Amino acid sequence: MRPWQKAARSGGLLLYGTALILLSFLAAGAQAPPADNAIESADTRPRSLLTADRWIDRIVDGEPVTFLYGNVLIDRDTLTARSDTARYFRRRDIYEMWGNVRIRQNETVLTCPKAVYRRGLETADFFGGVRVEEEQVIGTAARGEFRQGGRLLRLVEGARLVAPEYTVW
């Protein structure tokens, strides 16, 4: 009795056939294409890692929105953002974060009570007591904004800049 006949009698023909196909595929040296090359995507930007203790997906005014509660973390390239609570508007690629917001990009750390990050535009706005620290320089203001992918930071309303050599307000 041949192996495939024996497998058919025991009900394992499908498994046996699948194993033979897999072995012949591997023996030929074929490799499956990487998943990210399999389908060309219009969005070539890096993907964000998004985690939280609790997620709730809803449709708000016809737009899919993810509500994130507890230990929210957004990690993308050199930008890491943490907050207590956030909303992610998936269609517009906008994150609204509030409660102990802490954003780190390279060596710059920004803290504030509320932030709105527009990933598609690479801009962000910060509200409340904004504090920015970079090396030995500290900036504070009522509001702030990132533009040009975080290369330009502007502090607005009562801005104060403190460095070891000087203070500007």
Coordinates of C-alpha atoms in Angstrom, one line a residue:
M1 CA 0.0 0.0 0.0
R2 CA 1.4 3.4 -1.0
P3 CA 1.6 6.2 1.6
W4 CA -1.0 8.4 0.0
Q5 CA -3.4 5.4 0.0
K6 CA -2.7 4.7 3.6
A7 CA -3.3 8.4 4.5
A8 CA -6.6 8.4 2.6
R9 CA -7.9 5.4 4.5
S10 CA -7.1 7.1 7.8
G11 CA -8.8 10.3 6.8
G12 CA -5.5 12.2 6.5
L13 CA -5.3 12.7 2.7
L14 CA -5.8 16.4 2.9
L15 CA -3.0 16.8 5.5
Y16 CA -0.7 14.4 3.6
G17 CA -1.3 16.3 0.3
T18 CA -0.7 19.7 2.0
A19 CA 2.6 18.4 3.4
L20 CA 3.7 17.1 0.0
I21 CA 2.9 20.5 -1.6
L22 CA 4.8 22.3 1.1
L23 CA 7.8 20.0 0.8
S24 CA 8.0 20.4 -3.0
F25 CA 7.7 24.2 -2.6
L26 CA 10.6 24.3 -0.1
A27 CA 12.7 21.8 -2.1
A28 CA 12.4 24.0 -5.2
G29 CA 13.9 26.9 -3.2
A30 CA 10.9 29.2 -3.7
Q31 CA 10.3 31.8 -1.1
A32 CA 7.2 33.7 -0.4
P33 CA 7.5 37.5 -1.0
P34 CA 7.7 39.6 2.1
A35 CA 4.3 40.8 3.3
D36 CA 5.0 44.4 2.9
N37 CA 6.1 43.9 -0.7
A38 CA 3.2 41.8 -1.7
I39 CA 0.8 44.6 -2.1
E40 CA 1.9 48.1 -3.0
S41 CA 0.4 50.7 -0.6
A42 CA -0.3 54.3 -1.4
D43 CA 0.8 55.2 2.2
T44 CA 4.6 54.8 2.3
R45 CA 5.0 56.4 5.7
P46 CA 6.1 54.2 8.6
R47 CA 3.4 52.6 10.6
S48 CA 2.8 53.7 14.2
L49 CA 2.8 51.3 17.2
L50 CA -0.4 52.1 19.2
T51 CA -1.1 50.5 22.5
A52 CA -3.4 51.2 25.5
D53 CA -5.0 49.3 28.4
R54 CA -8.5 49.6 26.8
W55 CA -9.7 50.2 23.2
I56 CA -13.2 51.1 22.0
D57 CA -14.0 51.5 18.3
R58 CA -16.9 53.7 17.3
I59 CA -18.3 55.5 14.3
V60 CA -18.6 59.2 15.1
D61 CA -20.3 61.4 12.5
G62 CA -19.6 58.8 9.9
E63 CA -15.9 58.5 10.7
P64 CA -14.2 55.5 12.5
V65 CA -12.7 56.6 15.8
T66 CA -10.7 54.6 18.3
F67 CA -11.0 55.6 21.9
L68 CA -8.0 54.6 24.0
Y69 CA -8.0 54.5 27.8
G70 CA -5.1 54.0 30.2
N71 CA -1.4 54.0 29.4
V72 CA -1.7 55.2 25.8
L73 CA 1.5 54.8 23.8
I74 CA 2.2 56.0 20.2
D75 CA 5.6 55.0 18.9
R76 CA 6.8 56.0 15.4
D77 CA 10.4 56.4 14.3
T78 CA 11.9 59.0 16.6
L79 CA 8.6 60.2 18.1
T80 CA 7.1 58.6 21.2
A81 CA 3.9 60.0 22.8
R82 CA 2.3 58.9 26.0
S83 CA -1.0 60.0 27.7
D84 CA -3.8 58.8 29.9
T85 CA -6.5 59.0 27.3
A86 CA -6.6 59.5 23.5
R87 CA -8.8 59.4 20.5
Y88 CA -7.6 58.3 17.1
F89 CA -9.5 59.5 14.0
R90 CA -8.5 56.8 11.6
R91 CA -9.7 58.4 8.3
R92 CA -8.0 61.7 9.0
D93 CA -5.0 60.1 10.8
I94 CA -5.4 62.5 13.8
Y95 CA -4.6 61.7 17.4
E96 CA -6.1 63.7 20.3
M97 CA -4.4 63.0 23.6
W98 CA -5.1 64.4 27.0
G99 CA -4.1 63.7 30.6
N100 CA -0.3 63.7 31.4
V101 CA 0.7 64.0 27.7
R102 CA 4.5 63.4 27.3
I103 CA 6.0 63.5 23.8
R104 CA 9.6 62.7 23.1
Q105 CA 11.4 63.2 19.8
N106 CA 15.1 62.5 19.8
E107 CA 16.4 64.4 22.9
T108 CA 13.5 66.8 23.2
V109 CA 10.8 66.1 25.8
L110 CA 7.4 68.0 25.8
T111 CA 4.8 67.7 28.5
C112 CA 1.3 69.2 28.5
P113 CA -2.3 68.4 29.5
K114 CA -3.7 68.2 25.9
A115 CA -2.2 67.6 22.5
V116 CA -3.5 67.2 18.9
Y117 CA -1.2 65.4 16.5
R118 CA -2.0 65.4 12.7
R119 CA 0.1 62.6 11.4
G120 CA -0.6 63.3 7.7
L121 CA 0.5 66.9 8.0
E122 CA 3.2 66.1 10.5
T123 CA 2.0 68.9 12.8
A124 CA 0.9 69.1 16.4
D125 CA -0.8 71.6 18.7
F126 CA -0.4 71.6 22.5
F127 CA -2.6 73.2 25.1
G128 CA -2.4 74.0 28.8
G129 CA 0.9 74.4 30.7
V130 CA 3.3 73.4 27.9
R131 CA 6.9 72.6 29.0
V132 CA 9.7 71.7 26.6
E133 CA 13.1 70.5 27.7
E134 CA 16.1 70.0 25.4
E135 CA 19.6 69.6 26.9
Q136 CA 19.9 72.4 29.4
V137 CA 17.2 74.7 27.9
I138 CA 13.6 74.7 29.2
G139 CA 10.7 76.5 27.5
T140 CA 7.2 77.0 29.0
A141 CA 4.1 78.6 27.6
A142 CA 0.3 78.3 27.6
R143 CA 0.2 76.8 24.1
G144 CA 2.7 75.4 21.6
E145 CA 2.9 73.9 18.2
F146 CA 5.2 71.6 16.1
R147 CA 5.4 72.2 12.4
Q148 CA 7.6 70.7 9.6
G149 CA 7.6 67.3 11.1
G150 CA 8.7 68.5 14.5
R151 CA 11.7 70.5 13.3
L152 CA 10.0 73.8 14.2
L153 CA 8.6 74.4 17.7
R154 CA 6.7 77.5 18.6
L155 CA 5.7 78.5 22.1
V156 CA 2.7 80.9 22.3
E157 CA 1.1 83.0 25.1
G158 CA 3.3 83.8 28.0
A159 CA 6.3 82.0 26.6
R160 CA 9.5 81.8 28.7
L161 CA 12.8 80.3 27.7
V162 CA 15.4 79.5 30.4
A163 CA 19.0 78.4 29.7
P164 CA 22.0 78.4 32.0
E165 CA 23.3 81.7 30.5
Y166 CA 20.0 83.6 30.0
T167 CA 16.2 83.9 30.4
V168 CA 13.9 85.2 27.8
W169 CA 10.2 86.0 28.2

